[in-house]
mmCIF file of C-alpha atoms in Angstrom:
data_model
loop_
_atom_site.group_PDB
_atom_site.id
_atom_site.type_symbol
_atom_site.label_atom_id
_atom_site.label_comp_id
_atom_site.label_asym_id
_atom_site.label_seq_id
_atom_site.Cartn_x
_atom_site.Cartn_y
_atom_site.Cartn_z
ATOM 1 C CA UNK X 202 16.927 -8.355 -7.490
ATOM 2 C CA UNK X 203 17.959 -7.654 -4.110
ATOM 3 C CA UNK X 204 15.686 -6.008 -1.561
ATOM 4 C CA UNK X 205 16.429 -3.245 0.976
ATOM 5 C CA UNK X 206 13.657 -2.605 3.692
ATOM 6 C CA UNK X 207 13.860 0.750 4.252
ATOM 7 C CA UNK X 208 11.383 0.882 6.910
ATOM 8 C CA UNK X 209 11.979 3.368 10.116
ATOM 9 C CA UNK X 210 11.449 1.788 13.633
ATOM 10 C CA UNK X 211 7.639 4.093 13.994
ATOM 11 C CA UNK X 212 8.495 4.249 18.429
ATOM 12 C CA UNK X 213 11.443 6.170 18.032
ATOM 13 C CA UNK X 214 11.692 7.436 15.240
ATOM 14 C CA UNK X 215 11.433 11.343 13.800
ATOM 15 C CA UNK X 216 8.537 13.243 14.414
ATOM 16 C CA UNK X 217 6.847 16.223 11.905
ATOM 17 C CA UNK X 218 6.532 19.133 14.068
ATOM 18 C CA UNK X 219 2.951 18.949 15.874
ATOM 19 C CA UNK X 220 2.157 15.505 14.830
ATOM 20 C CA UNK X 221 1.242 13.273 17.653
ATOM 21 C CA UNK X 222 4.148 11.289 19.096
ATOM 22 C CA UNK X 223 3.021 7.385 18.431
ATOM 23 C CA UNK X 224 2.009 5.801 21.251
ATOM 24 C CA UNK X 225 2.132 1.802 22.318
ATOM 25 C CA UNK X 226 -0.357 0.673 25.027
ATOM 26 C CA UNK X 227 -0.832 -2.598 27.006
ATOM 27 C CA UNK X 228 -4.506 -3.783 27.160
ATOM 28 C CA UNK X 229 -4.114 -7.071 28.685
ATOM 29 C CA UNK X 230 -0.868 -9.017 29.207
ATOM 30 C CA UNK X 231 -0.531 -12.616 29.918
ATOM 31 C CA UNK X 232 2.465 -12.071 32.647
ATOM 32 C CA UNK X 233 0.183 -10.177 34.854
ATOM 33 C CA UNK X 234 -2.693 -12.762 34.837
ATOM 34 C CA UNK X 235 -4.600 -12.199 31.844
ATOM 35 C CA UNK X 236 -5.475 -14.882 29.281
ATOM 36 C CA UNK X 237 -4.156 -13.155 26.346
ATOM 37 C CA UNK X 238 -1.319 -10.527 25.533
ATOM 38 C CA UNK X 239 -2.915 -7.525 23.592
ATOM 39 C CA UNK X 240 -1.413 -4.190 22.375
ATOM 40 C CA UNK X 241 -2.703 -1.202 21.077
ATOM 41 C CA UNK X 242 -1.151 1.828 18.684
ATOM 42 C CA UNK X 243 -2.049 5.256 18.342
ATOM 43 C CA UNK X 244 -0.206 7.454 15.565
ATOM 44 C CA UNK X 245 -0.817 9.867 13.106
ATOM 45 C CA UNK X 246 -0.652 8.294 9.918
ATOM 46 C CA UNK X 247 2.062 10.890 8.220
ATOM 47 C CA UNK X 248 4.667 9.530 10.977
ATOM 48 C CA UNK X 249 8.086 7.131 10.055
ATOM 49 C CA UNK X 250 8.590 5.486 6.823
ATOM 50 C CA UNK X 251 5.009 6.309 4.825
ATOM 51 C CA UNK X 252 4.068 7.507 1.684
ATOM 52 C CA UNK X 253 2.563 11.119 0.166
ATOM 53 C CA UNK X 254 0.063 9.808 -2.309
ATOM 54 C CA UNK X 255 -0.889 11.979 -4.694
ATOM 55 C CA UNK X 256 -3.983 12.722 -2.722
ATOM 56 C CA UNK X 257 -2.106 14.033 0.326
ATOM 57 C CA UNK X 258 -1.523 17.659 -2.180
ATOM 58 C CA UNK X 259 -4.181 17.264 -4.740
ATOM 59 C CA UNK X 260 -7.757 17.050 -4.500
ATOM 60 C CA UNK X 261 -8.944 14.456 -6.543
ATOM 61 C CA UNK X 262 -5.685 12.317 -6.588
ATOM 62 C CA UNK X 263 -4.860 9.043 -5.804
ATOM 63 C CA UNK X 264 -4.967 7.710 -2.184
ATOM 64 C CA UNK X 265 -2.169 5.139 -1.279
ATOM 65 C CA UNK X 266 -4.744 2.185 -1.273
ATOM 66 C CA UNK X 267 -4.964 3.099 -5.166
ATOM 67 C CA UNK X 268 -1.361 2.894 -6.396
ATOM 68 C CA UNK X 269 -0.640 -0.599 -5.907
ATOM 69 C CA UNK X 270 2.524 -1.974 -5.293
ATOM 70 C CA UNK X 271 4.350 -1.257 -8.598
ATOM 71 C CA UNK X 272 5.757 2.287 -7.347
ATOM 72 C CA UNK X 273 7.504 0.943 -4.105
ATOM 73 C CA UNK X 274 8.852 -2.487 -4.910
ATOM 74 C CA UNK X 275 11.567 -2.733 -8.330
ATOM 75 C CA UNK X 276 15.126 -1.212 -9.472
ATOM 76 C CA UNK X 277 15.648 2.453 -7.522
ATOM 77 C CA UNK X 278 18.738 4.895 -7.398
ATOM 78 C CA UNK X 279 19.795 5.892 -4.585
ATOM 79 C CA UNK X 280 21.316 9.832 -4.716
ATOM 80 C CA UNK X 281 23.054 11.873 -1.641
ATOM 81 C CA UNK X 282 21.738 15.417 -1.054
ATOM 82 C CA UNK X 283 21.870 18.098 1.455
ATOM 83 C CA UNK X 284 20.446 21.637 1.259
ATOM 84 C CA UNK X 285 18.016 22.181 -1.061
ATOM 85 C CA UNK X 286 17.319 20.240 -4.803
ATOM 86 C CA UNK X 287 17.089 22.688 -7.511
ATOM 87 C CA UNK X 288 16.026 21.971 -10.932
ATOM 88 C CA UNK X 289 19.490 21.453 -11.860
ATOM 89 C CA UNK X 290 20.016 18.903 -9.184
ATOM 90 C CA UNK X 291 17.288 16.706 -10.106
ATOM 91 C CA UNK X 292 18.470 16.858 -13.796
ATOM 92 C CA UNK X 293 21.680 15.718 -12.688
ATOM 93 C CA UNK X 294 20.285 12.847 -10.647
ATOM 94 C CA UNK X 295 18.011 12.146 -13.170
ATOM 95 C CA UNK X 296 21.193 11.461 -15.714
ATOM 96 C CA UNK X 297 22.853 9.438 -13.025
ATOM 97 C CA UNK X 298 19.505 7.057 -12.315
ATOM 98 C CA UNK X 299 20.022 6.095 -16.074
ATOM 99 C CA UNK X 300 16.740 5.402 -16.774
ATOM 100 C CA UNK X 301 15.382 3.971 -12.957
ATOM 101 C CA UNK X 302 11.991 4.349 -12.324
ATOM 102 C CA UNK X 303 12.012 4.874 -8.463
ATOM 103 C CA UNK X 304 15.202 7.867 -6.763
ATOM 104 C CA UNK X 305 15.828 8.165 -3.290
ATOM 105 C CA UNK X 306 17.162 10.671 -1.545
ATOM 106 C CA UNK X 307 19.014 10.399 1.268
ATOM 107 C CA UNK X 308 20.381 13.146 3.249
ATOM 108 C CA UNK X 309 18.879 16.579 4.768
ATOM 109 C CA UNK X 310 17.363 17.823 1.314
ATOM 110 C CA UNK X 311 14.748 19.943 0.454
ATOM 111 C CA UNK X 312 12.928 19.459 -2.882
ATOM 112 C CA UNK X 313 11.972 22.449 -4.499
ATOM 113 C CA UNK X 314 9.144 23.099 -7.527
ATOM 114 C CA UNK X 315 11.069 22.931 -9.914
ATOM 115 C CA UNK X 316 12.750 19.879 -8.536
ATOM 116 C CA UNK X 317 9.679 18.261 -8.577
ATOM 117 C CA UNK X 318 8.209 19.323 -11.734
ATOM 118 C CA UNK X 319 11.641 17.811 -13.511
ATOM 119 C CA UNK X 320 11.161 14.659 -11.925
ATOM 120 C CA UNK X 321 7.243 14.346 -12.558
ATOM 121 C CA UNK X 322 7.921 15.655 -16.443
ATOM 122 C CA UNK X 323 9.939 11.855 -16.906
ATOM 123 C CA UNK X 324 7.567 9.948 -14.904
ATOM 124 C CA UNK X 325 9.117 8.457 -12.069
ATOM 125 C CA UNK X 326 7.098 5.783 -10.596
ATOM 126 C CA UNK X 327 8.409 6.982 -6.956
ATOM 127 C CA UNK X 328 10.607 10.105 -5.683
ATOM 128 C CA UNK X 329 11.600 9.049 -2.071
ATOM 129 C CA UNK X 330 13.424 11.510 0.612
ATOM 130 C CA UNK X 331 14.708 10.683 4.162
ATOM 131 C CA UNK X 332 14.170 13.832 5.129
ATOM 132 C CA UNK X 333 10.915 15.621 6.625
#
């Protein structure tokens, strides 16, 4: 299996409207005399490449540190979107996956309800989007 690493660069990349832009700060540096280089981060934690656990929408569900690695790591589609993903879209993707546990999405898209309630009746491990 080959892997992809999907990740977004977190300094410059994409921010939600009103989350805090992520911040890297200097503590102590070894060029300017100290005895140690050390560097701290600030950033909200629904910034860059990062997952909606089930928690994030529904009281009572999972939190990422639940949901192990199984979702995130195996064979994924890939599908092209822009606009928004109706029901019909998804069952069309769906048919195209053949069968793959983890879809995503690249493009501008916009999943709807009924997008989403298609791809949660099959049980897809993970439904990924690149856009916010």
């Amino acid at each position: 299996m080959k892997l992809y690493d999907i990740s977004q660069e977190i300094l410059s990349c994409k921010i939600y409207p009103g989350d805090p832009k992520p911040e890297r700060k200097t503590l102590s540096s070894t060029e300017k005399g100290d005895l140690y280089n050390l560097t701290a981060f600030s950033m909200c934690a629904h910034n860059g490449t990062h997952v909606d656990a089930p928690f994030h929408f529904l009281p009572g569900g999972k939190t990422v540190e639940q949901l192990g690695l199984e979702p995130f790591v195996g064979e994924c589609f890939l599908a092209r979107q822009e606009g928004t993903l109706t029901g019909d879209d998804a069952r069309a993707i769906l048919q195209k996956a053949n069968g793959a546990g983890r879809i995503l999405i690249g493009g501008d898209a916009t999943v709807t309800l009924p997008a989403a309630e298609i791809f949660a009746e099959v049980g897809l491990l993970l439904l990924g989007v690149e856009s916010q």
